[in-house]
């Protein structure tokens, strides 16, 4: 990371900071804090807001979890946010398998994530395909918010090199034949 992580365990936290730390530890469970936590805890109140916001995306969303993780992984891949990608691809791998019934929705989600991430403005045909994929208005709102939020996450992670993963290729990048320099 470009800045030092907060000490382990964090020191000099006021009562509000200690409360946020307790909430993060409860959320992480036995795995404990991760590099993202150590970075965010420089600003405990903002870290608390961060975890409330992303907790709401995961616990309050009706959007299918595998499609949400697919969108998050796509954003991370496009932004070369390897730390984010590595964490979420593991979650995606544990999701139920893809099937032909969901294929239309999956492609629409990927195209929408691509447009929001690379172009920001979403072309009408991409949005129409998403709309025609079978998602309802609430699901589209939740998907849009998730993609936008995780674009913010990847930009935070890459700018500060959280997890020290941005200078190292991820497994996908290292094994992608299109990235081969041999001719």
Tab-separated table of C-alpha atoms in Angstrom:
chain	number	residue	atom	x	y	z
A	1	UNK	CA	0.000	0.000	0.000
A	2	UNK	CA	1.176	3.480	-0.744
A	3	UNK	CA	0.389	4.579	2.817
A	4	UNK	CA	1.082	2.554	5.938
A	5	UNK	CA	-1.795	0.446	7.177
A	6	UNK	CA	-3.107	1.284	10.638
A	7	UNK	CA	-1.299	-0.645	13.385
A	8	UNK	CA	-2.441	-4.149	14.283
A	9	UNK	CA	-4.279	-3.804	16.608
A	10	UNK	CA	-5.424	-0.257	15.852
A	11	UNK	CA	-4.399	2.312	18.449
A	12	UNK	CA	-5.594	5.783	19.364
A	13	UNK	CA	-9.216	5.087	18.417
A	14	UNK	CA	-11.858	7.132	20.179
A	15	UNK	CA	-15.097	5.523	21.400
A	16	UNK	CA	-16.770	5.870	17.981
A	17	UNK	CA	-13.708	4.366	16.269
A	18	UNK	CA	-13.659	1.438	18.693
A	19	UNK	CA	-17.362	0.838	18.002
A	20	UNK	CA	-16.680	0.782	14.245
A	21	UNK	CA	-13.751	-1.585	14.765
A	22	UNK	CA	-16.020	-3.914	16.783
A	23	UNK	CA	-18.606	-3.886	13.984
A	24	UNK	CA	-15.991	-4.674	11.350
A	25	UNK	CA	-14.536	-7.488	13.454
A	26	UNK	CA	-18.031	-8.925	13.954
A	27	UNK	CA	-18.650	-8.794	10.208
A	28	UNK	CA	-15.336	-10.429	9.338
A	29	UNK	CA	-15.688	-13.183	11.921
A	30	UNK	CA	-12.887	-15.687	12.427
A	31	UNK	CA	-10.997	-14.517	9.334
A	32	UNK	CA	-10.206	-11.218	11.028
A	33	UNK	CA	-9.410	-7.903	9.407
A	34	UNK	CA	-8.193	-7.693	5.821
A	35	UNK	CA	-5.988	-5.153	4.026
A	36	UNK	CA	-9.010	-3.085	3.025
A	37	UNK	CA	-9.992	-2.760	6.694
A	38	UNK	CA	-6.461	-1.706	7.685
A	39	UNK	CA	-6.592	1.021	5.037
A	40	UNK	CA	-10.102	2.268	5.824
A	41	UNK	CA	-9.473	2.381	9.571
A	42	UNK	CA	-7.357	5.498	9.023
A	43	UNK	CA	-10.800	7.130	9.022
A	44	UNK	CA	-12.961	5.009	11.344
A	45	UNK	CA	-16.220	6.937	10.906
A	46	UNK	CA	-15.963	6.757	7.112
A	47	UNK	CA	-15.029	3.073	7.428
A	48	UNK	CA	-18.236	2.580	9.402
A	49	UNK	CA	-20.258	4.281	6.679
A	50	UNK	CA	-18.488	2.200	4.044
A	51	UNK	CA	-19.437	-1.047	5.762
A	52	UNK	CA	-23.004	0.106	6.383
A	53	UNK	CA	-23.372	0.982	2.708
A	54	UNK	CA	-21.905	-2.244	1.360
A	55	UNK	CA	-23.699	-4.272	4.026
A	56	UNK	CA	-26.965	-2.809	2.737
A	57	UNK	CA	-26.057	-3.797	-0.823
A	58	UNK	CA	-25.538	-7.390	0.262
A	59	UNK	CA	-28.214	-7.813	2.915
A	60	UNK	CA	-30.904	-5.512	1.535
A	61	UNK	CA	-30.741	-6.380	-2.133
A	62	UNK	CA	-33.216	-8.719	-3.776
A	63	UNK	CA	-30.849	-9.042	-6.726
A	64	UNK	CA	-29.544	-12.578	-7.214
A	65	UNK	CA	-26.253	-12.992	-5.369
A	66	UNK	CA	-24.459	-14.761	-8.220
A	67	UNK	CA	-25.364	-11.987	-10.658
A	68	UNK	CA	-24.253	-9.352	-8.161
A	69	UNK	CA	-20.886	-11.095	-7.748
A	70	UNK	CA	-20.601	-11.479	-11.521
A	71	UNK	CA	-21.018	-7.705	-11.904
A	72	UNK	CA	-18.513	-6.968	-9.115
A	73	UNK	CA	-15.929	-9.320	-10.644
A	74	UNK	CA	-16.425	-7.756	-14.059
A	75	UNK	CA	-15.874	-4.253	-12.685
A	76	UNK	CA	-12.733	-5.391	-10.854
A	77	UNK	CA	-11.424	-7.132	-13.960
A	78	UNK	CA	-12.023	-4.108	-16.191
A	79	UNK	CA	-10.385	-1.776	-13.673
A	80	UNK	CA	-7.518	-4.184	-13.002
A	81	UNK	CA	-8.352	-4.106	-9.299
A	82	UNK	CA	-6.823	-7.507	-8.566
A	83	UNK	CA	-7.287	-7.391	-4.804
A	84	UNK	CA	-11.027	-6.809	-5.334
A	85	UNK	CA	-11.196	-9.435	-8.068
A	86	UNK	CA	-9.396	-12.089	-6.003
A	87	UNK	CA	-11.780	-11.616	-3.074
A	88	UNK	CA	-14.987	-11.637	-5.090
A	89	UNK	CA	-14.108	-14.359	-7.590
A	90	UNK	CA	-13.854	-16.740	-4.615
A	91	UNK	CA	-17.398	-15.787	-3.610
A	92	UNK	CA	-18.607	-16.157	-7.200
A	93	UNK	CA	-17.068	-19.625	-7.373
A	94	UNK	CA	-19.221	-20.675	-4.395
A	95	UNK	CA	-22.429	-19.398	-6.001
A	96	UNK	CA	-24.808	-21.713	-7.781
A	97	UNK	CA	-23.692	-22.595	-11.286
A	98	UNK	CA	-24.784	-20.685	-14.316
A	99	UNK	CA	-27.511	-22.172	-16.454
A	100	UNK	CA	-29.118	-21.466	-19.801
A	101	UNK	CA	-32.193	-19.933	-18.202
A	102	UNK	CA	-30.036	-17.198	-16.697
A	103	UNK	CA	-27.708	-16.828	-19.672
A	104	UNK	CA	-29.669	-13.909	-21.162
A	105	UNK	CA	-29.579	-12.083	-17.829
A	106	UNK	CA	-25.881	-12.861	-17.287
A	107	UNK	CA	-24.897	-11.419	-20.663
A	108	UNK	CA	-27.067	-8.362	-20.069
A	109	UNK	CA	-25.427	-7.840	-16.660
A	110	UNK	CA	-21.925	-8.149	-18.143
A	111	UNK	CA	-22.679	-5.729	-20.985
A	112	UNK	CA	-24.233	-3.270	-18.529
A	113	UNK	CA	-21.213	-3.505	-16.181
A	114	UNK	CA	-18.903	-2.992	-19.174
A	115	UNK	CA	-20.814	0.091	-20.331
A	116	UNK	CA	-21.009	1.648	-16.870
A	117	UNK	CA	-17.329	0.970	-16.178
A	118	UNK	CA	-15.715	1.742	-19.516
A	119	UNK	CA	-18.079	4.300	-21.070
A	120	UNK	CA	-19.967	5.579	-17.996
A	121	UNK	CA	-22.912	6.507	-20.223
A	122	UNK	CA	-24.977	3.439	-21.054
A	123	UNK	CA	-26.122	3.134	-24.661
A	124	UNK	CA	-29.867	2.694	-25.117
A	125	UNK	CA	-29.475	-0.754	-26.696
A	126	UNK	CA	-27.468	-2.018	-23.715
A	127	UNK	CA	-30.086	-0.711	-21.308
A	128	UNK	CA	-32.925	-2.096	-23.416
A	129	UNK	CA	-31.269	-5.542	-23.383
A	130	UNK	CA	-30.942	-5.332	-19.604
A	131	UNK	CA	-34.578	-4.276	-19.287
A	132	UNK	CA	-35.691	-7.111	-21.599
A	133	UNK	CA	-33.637	-9.710	-19.718
A	134	UNK	CA	-36.357	-10.140	-17.119
A	135	UNK	CA	-35.039	-7.894	-14.346
A	136	UNK	CA	-37.551	-5.692	-12.578
A	137	UNK	CA	-37.065	-2.003	-11.748
A	138	UNK	CA	-35.755	-2.642	-8.237
A	139	UNK	CA	-33.234	-5.205	-9.498
A	140	UNK	CA	-31.983	-2.746	-12.125
A	141	UNK	CA	-31.612	-0.027	-9.489
A	142	UNK	CA	-29.722	-2.414	-7.187
A	143	UNK	CA	-27.491	-3.656	-10.013
A	144	UNK	CA	-26.731	-0.084	-11.108
A	145	UNK	CA	-25.890	0.954	-7.568
A	146	UNK	CA	-23.693	-2.113	-7.076
A	147	UNK	CA	-21.726	-1.501	-10.269
A	148	UNK	CA	-21.295	2.183	-9.448
A	149	UNK	CA	-20.244	1.430	-5.871
A	150	UNK	CA	-17.737	-1.226	-6.846
A	151	UNK	CA	-16.246	1.075	-9.461
A	152	UNK	CA	-15.567	3.352	-6.492
A	153	UNK	CA	-14.086	0.449	-4.527
A	154	UNK	CA	-11.726	-0.514	-7.336
A	155	UNK	CA	-10.573	3.056	-7.794
A	156	UNK	CA	-9.815	3.308	-4.052
A	157	UNK	CA	-7.958	-0.013	-4.048
A	158	UNK	CA	-5.932	0.695	-7.186
A	159	UNK	CA	-5.048	4.304	-6.275
A	160	UNK	CA	-3.635	3.239	-2.894
A	161	UNK	CA	-2.497	-0.247	-4.002
A	162	UNK	CA	-4.392	-1.832	-1.125
A	163	UNK	CA	-3.345	-5.443	-0.757
A	164	UNK	CA	-0.259	-4.810	-2.884
A	165	UNK	CA	-1.871	-6.591	-5.856
A	166	UNK	CA	-1.906	-3.971	-8.584
A	167	UNK	CA	1.638	-4.494	-9.788
A	168	UNK	CA	1.238	-8.287	-9.878
A	169	UNK	CA	-0.861	-10.083	-12.491
A	170	UNK	CA	-3.779	-12.087	-11.260
A	171	UNK	CA	-4.303	-15.717	-12.284
A	172	UNK	CA	-6.745	-14.703	-15.027
A	173	UNK	CA	-4.326	-12.193	-16.511
A	174	UNK	CA	-1.344	-14.535	-16.255
A	175	UNK	CA	-3.128	-17.405	-18.003
A	176	UNK	CA	-5.033	-15.412	-20.615
A	177	UNK	CA	-3.570	-16.414	-24.014
A	178	UNK	CA	-4.446	-13.004	-25.451
A	179	UNK	CA	-1.939	-11.488	-23.014
A	180	UNK	CA	0.903	-13.677	-24.245
A	181	UNK	CA	3.874	-11.754	-25.606
A	182	UNK	CA	5.347	-14.730	-27.465
A	183	UNK	CA	4.806	-14.861	-31.202
